Amino acid sequence: MKGDIVPDIDHVAHLCKGSHIDPDTGEPTATAFMLRPGEESLSVNWVEFLALSNRDDEIKALRAVYGSKLIVGKTAKIAVFNVGKARDEVCKGTPSRLVIPILHDPDEEPGKWEDPSHSGIYNLPRSDNTAAELLACIVHEVHPAQ
Amino acid sequence: MRDALVAFSGNYGSFGGTPDNGIAVTKVPVSSPATSIAPSKEVEACISTSERIRLETRLRMLQDQDISTAKIETLSALSESSIGIFDKLDALRSDARGVQDLIQAISCHGEYPLGQKLALRLGALLEAYQEDYEGRALSADSVRGFMMVLSGISGWKLPSITATPAGELYVQWRHGKTHLLSLQFLPTSEVRYVIFQPNLKHPERMDTTSGLTTVDAVIEFVSSLRVEYWVKE
């Protein structure tokens, strides 16, 4: 339900555009975890909410959602990370002990697409890149987005 | 309608998109068959959905041979919208050309030995950013800011470079998994920096340093924070 806290043991996935991927390593950099102008939260998907039995199926389902609502470039990637680790590392690693709520925020465009696992990472600062760097560091899986 | 837009965009070069060229616009072959010229991403991005619907309706009227009033309205609408679209297109192309010129200047920078490799990276990044962000170019002011520090980093390793969502350069040096220096070149001649490196007395503990400084001071400043021994070749 909208506003639910995504549990610490669960995982979220984030679509990273090609221009935010380090071409040398193929991994997302901090720029993938920065807010765009006007964004209140960083868009992610609650992986376990999809209720599928394995990661391959979860990634396929996410590709389908992204493909229906966004233009996904050929070099874009899906980064997966643990919710508890993200919250913990950002809290420990930022000077202000930043708390970043990760909340369920289902999204849809009626008749066009549905994104029921959509969630958001809130309270990310625009004026300091430490949190974005820490999120990039705790990504533990990277999958092609196409 | 898509075909009409294709034909329309294909004729861009012939009328230049100036506000007073109504006569030239009437030459647009709205009823001609589709050409092989694909609409660019910039054109696609510049035409809003509502604008498309409006023009599609008017063009359907035209295709049904519905009197000359419809034709006049359609051409008028196309003329109005084309001015906005092509102004935007011109701006996008101009921005990209400006950044390409700067990248070219980096490739032959006298005081930075890795200029050509860096220019290749920036060229690829510009292309990727345009693909991701509807044809928008990287921030030229951000690239200029980065150019200002090149002589100061002439002995440093080649950095990895990505773009922030706003199109600013984000330049990074890493040493293993424990050392990181990131510089975000803002269009305001400022640099936002983050440094991760092990604590001097307790190497198992990671020190993080972040802040904002001016572009002309940043290299001297971060060098004072013990990064030089691991960012250099």
Coordinates of C-alpha atoms in Angstrom, one line a residue:
Chain A
M1 CA 0.0 0.0 0.0
K2 CA 1.2 3.5 -0.8
G3 CA 3.4 4.9 2.0
D4 CA 4.3 1.5 3.4
I5 CA 7.9 1.2 4.6
V6 CA 9.9 -1.2 2.4
P7 CA 11.4 -3.7 4.9
D8 CA 15.1 -3.7 5.5
I9 CA 15.6 -7.3 4.5
D10 CA 14.1 -6.6 1.0
H11 CA 15.7 -5.2 -2.1
V12 CA 15.0 -2.4 -4.5
A13 CA 16.0 -2.0 -8.1
H14 CA 16.8 1.3 -9.8
L15 CA 16.9 2.0 -13.6
C16 CA 20.2 3.7 -14.4
K17 CA 20.6 5.5 -17.7
G18 CA 23.6 4.9 -19.9
S19 CA 25.1 8.3 -19.2
H20 CA 25.3 7.5 -15.5
I21 CA 27.2 4.2 -16.1
D22 CA 31.0 4.1 -15.8
P23 CA 32.0 2.8 -19.3
D24 CA 35.1 1.2 -17.9
T25 CA 33.4 -1.0 -15.3
G26 CA 29.8 -1.1 -16.6
E27 CA 28.6 -0.2 -13.1
P28 CA 26.4 2.8 -12.1
T29 CA 28.1 5.8 -10.6
A30 CA 26.7 8.2 -8.0
T31 CA 25.1 10.2 -10.9
A32 CA 22.6 7.4 -11.2
F33 CA 21.4 8.1 -7.7
M34 CA 21.0 11.9 -7.9
L35 CA 17.6 13.5 -8.1
R36 CA 16.5 15.2 -11.3
P37 CA 15.3 18.7 -11.1
G38 CA 11.7 18.6 -9.7
E39 CA 12.0 15.1 -8.3
E40 CA 11.0 14.6 -4.7
S41 CA 12.3 11.1 -4.4
L42 CA 14.6 8.6 -6.3
S43 CA 12.4 6.1 -8.2
V44 CA 13.1 2.5 -7.4
N45 CA 11.1 -0.8 -7.5
W46 CA 10.4 -3.0 -4.6
V47 CA 11.7 -6.3 -5.9
E48 CA 10.0 -8.7 -3.4
F49 CA 6.7 -7.0 -4.0
L50 CA 6.6 -8.5 -7.4
A51 CA 6.2 -11.9 -5.6
L52 CA 8.1 -13.9 -8.2
S53 CA 10.3 -16.9 -7.4
N54 CA 13.7 -15.9 -8.7
R55 CA 15.8 -12.9 -9.7
D56 CA 15.7 -13.7 -13.4
D57 CA 11.9 -13.4 -13.5
E58 CA 12.0 -10.3 -11.3
I59 CA 14.4 -8.6 -13.7
K60 CA 12.2 -9.6 -16.7
A61 CA 9.1 -8.2 -15.0
L62 CA 11.0 -4.9 -14.3
R63 CA 12.2 -4.7 -17.9
A64 CA 8.6 -5.0 -19.0
V65 CA 7.5 -2.2 -16.7
Y66 CA 10.3 0.1 -17.6
G67 CA 9.8 -0.6 -21.3
S68 CA 6.1 0.3 -21.0
K69 CA 6.6 3.6 -19.2
L70 CA 10.0 4.9 -20.3
I71 CA 12.4 5.0 -23.2
V72 CA 15.1 2.6 -22.1
G73 CA 18.5 3.1 -23.8
K74 CA 20.6 0.2 -25.0
T75 CA 23.3 0.9 -22.4
A76 CA 20.9 1.4 -19.4
K77 CA 21.3 -1.0 -16.4
I78 CA 19.1 -2.2 -13.6
A79 CA 21.0 -1.9 -10.2
V80 CA 19.7 -4.0 -7.3
F81 CA 20.6 -3.3 -3.7
N82 CA 19.4 -4.2 -0.2
V83 CA 17.2 -1.7 1.6
G84 CA 18.6 -2.1 5.1
K85 CA 22.2 -1.8 3.8
A86 CA 21.3 1.4 1.9
R87 CA 19.7 3.0 4.9
D88 CA 22.5 1.9 7.2
E89 CA 25.4 3.0 5.0
V90 CA 23.9 6.4 4.2
C91 CA 23.2 7.0 7.9
K92 CA 26.7 5.9 9.0
G93 CA 28.5 7.6 6.1
T94 CA 27.0 11.0 6.0
P95 CA 28.0 13.8 8.3
S96 CA 24.4 14.6 9.3
R97 CA 23.6 10.9 9.9
L98 CA 21.0 11.1 7.1
V99 CA 17.9 9.0 7.4
I100 CA 16.5 8.0 4.0
P101 CA 13.0 6.5 4.2
I102 CA 12.3 4.0 1.4
L103 CA 8.5 4.0 0.9
H104 CA 6.1 2.1 -1.4
D105 CA 4.6 4.4 -3.9
P106 CA 2.7 2.5 -6.6
D107 CA 2.4 4.3 -9.9
E108 CA 0.2 4.0 -13.0
E109 CA -1.1 5.8 -16.1
P110 CA -4.6 4.4 -16.5
G111 CA -5.0 2.4 -19.7
K112 CA -1.3 2.6 -20.5
W113 CA 0.9 1.1 -17.9
E114 CA 1.0 0.0 -14.2
D115 CA 3.9 0.0 -11.9
P116 CA 2.6 -1.5 -8.6
S117 CA 6.1 -2.1 -7.1
H118 CA 7.2 1.5 -7.6
S119 CA 8.7 3.0 -4.5
G120 CA 10.8 6.0 -3.6
I121 CA 13.9 6.9 -1.7
Y122 CA 13.2 10.1 0.2
N123 CA 15.3 12.8 1.9
L124 CA 18.2 12.6 -0.6
P125 CA 20.1 15.9 -0.5
R126 CA 20.8 17.8 -3.7
S127 CA 23.6 19.8 -2.1
D128 CA 25.9 16.9 -1.2
N129 CA 26.9 13.8 -3.2
T130 CA 28.0 11.6 -0.3
A131 CA 24.7 9.7 -0.1
A132 CA 24.6 9.2 -3.9
E133 CA 28.2 7.8 -3.7
L134 CA 27.3 5.5 -0.8
L135 CA 24.3 4.1 -2.7
A136 CA 26.5 3.5 -5.8
C137 CA 28.9 1.6 -3.5
I138 CA 26.3 -0.8 -2.1
V139 CA 24.8 -2.0 -5.4
H140 CA 25.4 -5.7 -5.5
E141 CA 23.8 -6.7 -8.8
V142 CA 23.7 -5.0 -12.2
H143 CA 21.6 -6.3 -15.0
P144 CA 21.1 -5.0 -18.6
A145 CA 17.9 -3.0 -18.7
Q146 CA 16.9 -4.2 -22.2
Chain B
M1 CA 0.4 12.5 -39.5
R2 CA 3.7 10.9 -38.7
D3 CA 4.4 10.9 -42.4
A4 CA 3.5 14.5 -42.6
L5 CA 5.8 15.3 -39.7
V6 CA 8.5 13.3 -41.4
A7 CA 8.1 15.2 -44.6
F8 CA 7.9 18.4 -42.6
S9 CA 11.1 17.8 -40.7
G10 CA 12.8 16.8 -43.9
N11 CA 12.0 20.2 -45.3
Y12 CA 13.4 22.1 -42.4
G13 CA 16.5 23.1 -44.2
S14 CA 14.4 24.7 -47.0
F15 CA 12.7 27.3 -44.9
G16 CA 14.8 27.9 -41.9
G17 CA 12.1 28.3 -39.3
T18 CA 12.1 32.1 -39.0
P19 CA 9.0 33.7 -37.6
D20 CA 8.1 35.6 -40.8
N21 CA 8.4 32.9 -43.4
G22 CA 4.8 32.1 -43.8
I23 CA 5.1 31.9 -47.6
A24 CA 7.8 29.3 -47.4
V25 CA 5.8 27.2 -44.9
T26 CA 2.9 26.9 -47.3
K27 CA 5.3 24.9 -49.5
V28 CA 5.5 22.1 -47.0
P29 CA 4.2 19.0 -48.7
V30 CA 1.8 17.9 -46.0
S31 CA 0.0 15.5 -48.3
S32 CA 3.1 14.1 -50.0
P33 CA 4.0 10.5 -49.3
A34 CA 6.4 9.6 -46.4
T35 CA 10.0 10.1 -47.2
S36 CA 12.8 8.0 -46.0
I37 CA 13.9 10.7 -43.6
A38 CA 13.2 9.6 -40.0
P39 CA 12.1 12.2 -37.5
S40 CA 15.0 12.9 -35.2
K41 CA 14.7 12.3 -31.4
E42 CA 14.9 16.0 -30.9
V43 CA 11.8 16.6 -33.1
E44 CA 9.9 13.8 -31.4
A45 CA 10.8 15.3 -28.0
C46 CA 9.8 18.8 -29.0
I47 CA 6.3 18.0 -30.1
S48 CA 3.9 17.5 -27.2
T49 CA 1.2 14.9 -27.3
S50 CA -1.5 17.5 -27.3
E51 CA 0.1 19.4 -30.1
R52 CA 0.3 16.1 -32.1
I53 CA -3.4 15.4 -31.6
R54 CA -4.3 18.9 -32.6
L55 CA -2.3 18.8 -35.8
E56 CA -3.5 15.2 -36.6
T57 CA -7.1 16.4 -36.4
R58 CA -6.4 19.3 -38.7
L59 CA -4.5 17.1 -41.2
R60 CA -7.3 14.6 -41.3
M61 CA -9.6 17.4 -42.4
L62 CA -7.1 18.2 -45.1
Q63 CA -6.8 14.7 -46.2
D64 CA -10.6 14.5 -46.6
Q65 CA -10.3 17.5 -48.9
D66 CA -12.3 19.5 -46.5
I67 CA -12.3 23.0 -48.1
S68 CA -9.6 25.5 -48.1
T69 CA -10.3 26.9 -44.6
A70 CA -9.0 23.7 -43.1
K71 CA -6.0 23.9 -45.2
I72 CA -5.3 27.4 -44.1
E73 CA -5.8 26.5 -40.4
T74 CA -3.5 23.5 -40.7
L75 CA -0.8 25.4 -42.4
S76 CA -1.1 28.2 -39.9
A77 CA -0.9 25.7 -37.0
L78 CA 2.1 24.0 -38.6
S79 CA 3.7 27.3 -39.1
E80 CA 3.2 28.3 -35.5
S81 CA 4.3 25.0 -34.0
S82 CA 7.2 24.8 -36.4
I83 CA 8.7 28.0 -35.1
G84 CA 8.7 26.6 -31.6
I85 CA 9.9 23.2 -32.6
F86 CA 12.7 24.4 -34.8
D87 CA 13.8 27.1 -32.4
K88 CA 14.2 24.4 -29.9
L89 CA 15.9 22.2 -32.4
D90 CA 18.3 24.9 -33.3
A91 CA 19.0 25.6 -29.6
L92 CA 19.7 21.9 -29.0
R93 CA 22.0 21.6 -32.0
S94 CA 23.7 24.8 -31.1
D95 CA 24.3 23.6 -27.5
A96 CA 25.7 20.3 -28.8
R97 CA 27.9 22.0 -31.3
G98 CA 29.2 24.3 -28.5
V99 CA 30.1 21.3 -26.3
Q100 CA 31.7 19.4 -29.3
D101 CA 33.9 22.4 -29.9
L102 CA 35.0 22.4 -26.3
I103 CA 35.7 18.6 -26.5
Q104 CA 37.7 19.3 -29.6
A105 CA 39.7 21.9 -27.7
I106 CA 40.4 19.3 -24.9
S107 CA 41.7 16.8 -27.4
C108 CA 44.6 19.2 -28.3
H109 CA 45.1 20.8 -24.9
G110 CA 48.8 21.6 -24.6
E111 CA 49.1 21.0 -20.9
Y112 CA 47.1 17.8 -20.6
P113 CA 48.8 14.8 -22.1
L114 CA 45.7 12.5 -22.0
G115 CA 43.6 15.1 -23.9
Q116 CA 42.8 12.8 -26.9
K117 CA 41.6 9.9 -24.6
L118 CA 39.7 12.3 -22.5
A119 CA 38.0 13.9 -25.6
L120 CA 37.0 10.4 -26.7
R121 CA 35.3 9.7 -23.4
L122 CA 33.5 13.1 -23.4
G123 CA 32.3 12.6 -27.0
A124 CA 30.8 9.2 -26.0
L125 CA 29.3 10.7 -22.9
L126 CA 27.7 13.6 -24.9
E127 CA 26.1 11.0 -27.2
A128 CA 24.9 8.9 -24.3
Y129 CA 23.5 11.9 -22.5
Q130 CA 21.6 13.1 -25.6
E131 CA 20.1 9.7 -26.0
D132 CA 19.0 9.6 -22.4
Y133 CA 17.8 13.2 -22.1
E134 CA 15.8 13.9 -25.3
G135 CA 18.6 15.5 -27.3
R136 CA 19.8 17.9 -24.6
A137 CA 23.5 18.6 -24.6
L138 CA 25.9 18.5 -21.6
S139 CA 26.4 21.8 -19.8
A140 CA 28.9 23.8 -21.7
D141 CA 29.7 25.8 -18.6
S142 CA 30.4 22.6 -16.7
V143 CA 32.8 21.4 -19.5
R144 CA 34.5 24.8 -19.4
G145 CA 35.0 24.4 -15.6
F146 CA 36.6 21.0 -16.1
M147 CA 38.9 22.5 -18.8
M148 CA 40.1 25.0 -16.2
V149 CA 41.5 22.2 -14.0
L150 CA 43.2 20.2 -16.8
S151 CA 46.7 21.7 -16.3
G152 CA 46.4 21.0 -12.6
I153 CA 45.7 17.2 -13.1
S154 CA 48.2 16.7 -15.9
G155 CA 50.0 13.9 -13.9
W156 CA 46.9 12.2 -12.7
K157 CA 45.3 9.0 -14.0
L158 CA 42.6 9.2 -16.7
P159 CA 39.4 9.7 -14.7
S160 CA 36.0 8.1 -15.4
I161 CA 33.4 10.6 -16.4
T162 CA 29.6 10.4 -16.3
A163 CA 26.9 13.1 -16.3
T164 CA 24.6 14.3 -13.6
P165 CA 20.9 14.3 -14.6
A166 CA 21.3 18.1 -15.2
G167 CA 24.1 17.5 -17.6
E168 CA 27.1 18.5 -15.5
L169 CA 30.3 16.5 -15.7
Y170 CA 31.0 14.1 -12.8
V171 CA 34.6 13.2 -12.8
Q172 CA 36.0 10.4 -10.7
W173 CA 39.3 8.8 -9.7
R174 CA 39.4 5.5 -7.8
H175 CA 42.1 3.5 -6.2
G176 CA 40.9 0.0 -5.4
K177 CA 37.7 -0.2 -3.4
T178 CA 38.9 2.1 -0.6
H179 CA 39.8 5.4 -2.3
L180 CA 37.5 7.7 -4.2
L181 CA 37.6 11.3 -5.4
S182 CA 34.6 12.7 -7.2
L183 CA 34.2 16.2 -8.6
Q184 CA 31.0 17.6 -9.9
F185 CA 31.6 20.6 -12.1
L186 CA 28.7 23.0 -11.6
P187 CA 27.8 25.7 -14.2
T188 CA 28.5 28.3 -11.6
S189 CA 32.3 27.8 -11.7
E190 CA 32.0 25.8 -8.5
V191 CA 32.9 22.2 -7.8
R192 CA 31.1 19.8 -5.4
Y193 CA 33.5 17.2 -4.2
V194 CA 33.4 13.9 -2.3
I195 CA 36.5 12.0 -1.0
F196 CA 36.4 8.5 0.5
Q197 CA 39.7 7.2 1.9
P198 CA 40.9 5.2 4.9
N199 CA 41.6 6.9 8.1
L200 CA 45.3 7.6 8.7
K201 CA 45.4 6.1 12.2
H202 CA 42.7 3.5 11.7
P203 CA 42.9 2.1 8.2
E204 CA 39.8 -0.1 8.7
R205 CA 37.7 3.0 9.2
M206 CA 36.7 5.1 6.1
D207 CA 36.9 8.9 6.3
T208 CA 34.5 10.8 4.1
T209 CA 35.0 14.4 3.1
S210 CA 32.6 16.5 1.0
G211 CA 31.9 20.1 0.2
L212 CA 31.8 22.8 -2.3
T213 CA 34.6 25.0 -3.5
T214 CA 35.5 27.1 -6.5
V215 CA 36.8 25.6 -9.7
D216 CA 40.1 27.5 -9.6
A217 CA 40.8 26.3 -6.1
V218 CA 39.6 22.7 -6.2
I219 CA 42.8 20.9 -7.3
E220 CA 45.0 22.6 -4.7
F221 CA 42.3 22.0 -2.1
V222 CA 41.8 18.3 -2.7
S223 CA 45.6 17.8 -3.1
S224 CA 45.9 19.0 0.5
L225 CA 43.7 16.2 1.5
R226 CA 46.2 13.4 0.7
V227 CA 44.7 12.3 -2.6
E228 CA 47.7 13.0 -4.8
Y229 CA 49.6 9.9 -3.9
W230 CA 46.8 7.6 -5.3
V231 CA 45.3 9.7 -8.1
K232 CA 48.7 10.1 -9.9
E233 CA 49.9 7.7 -12.5

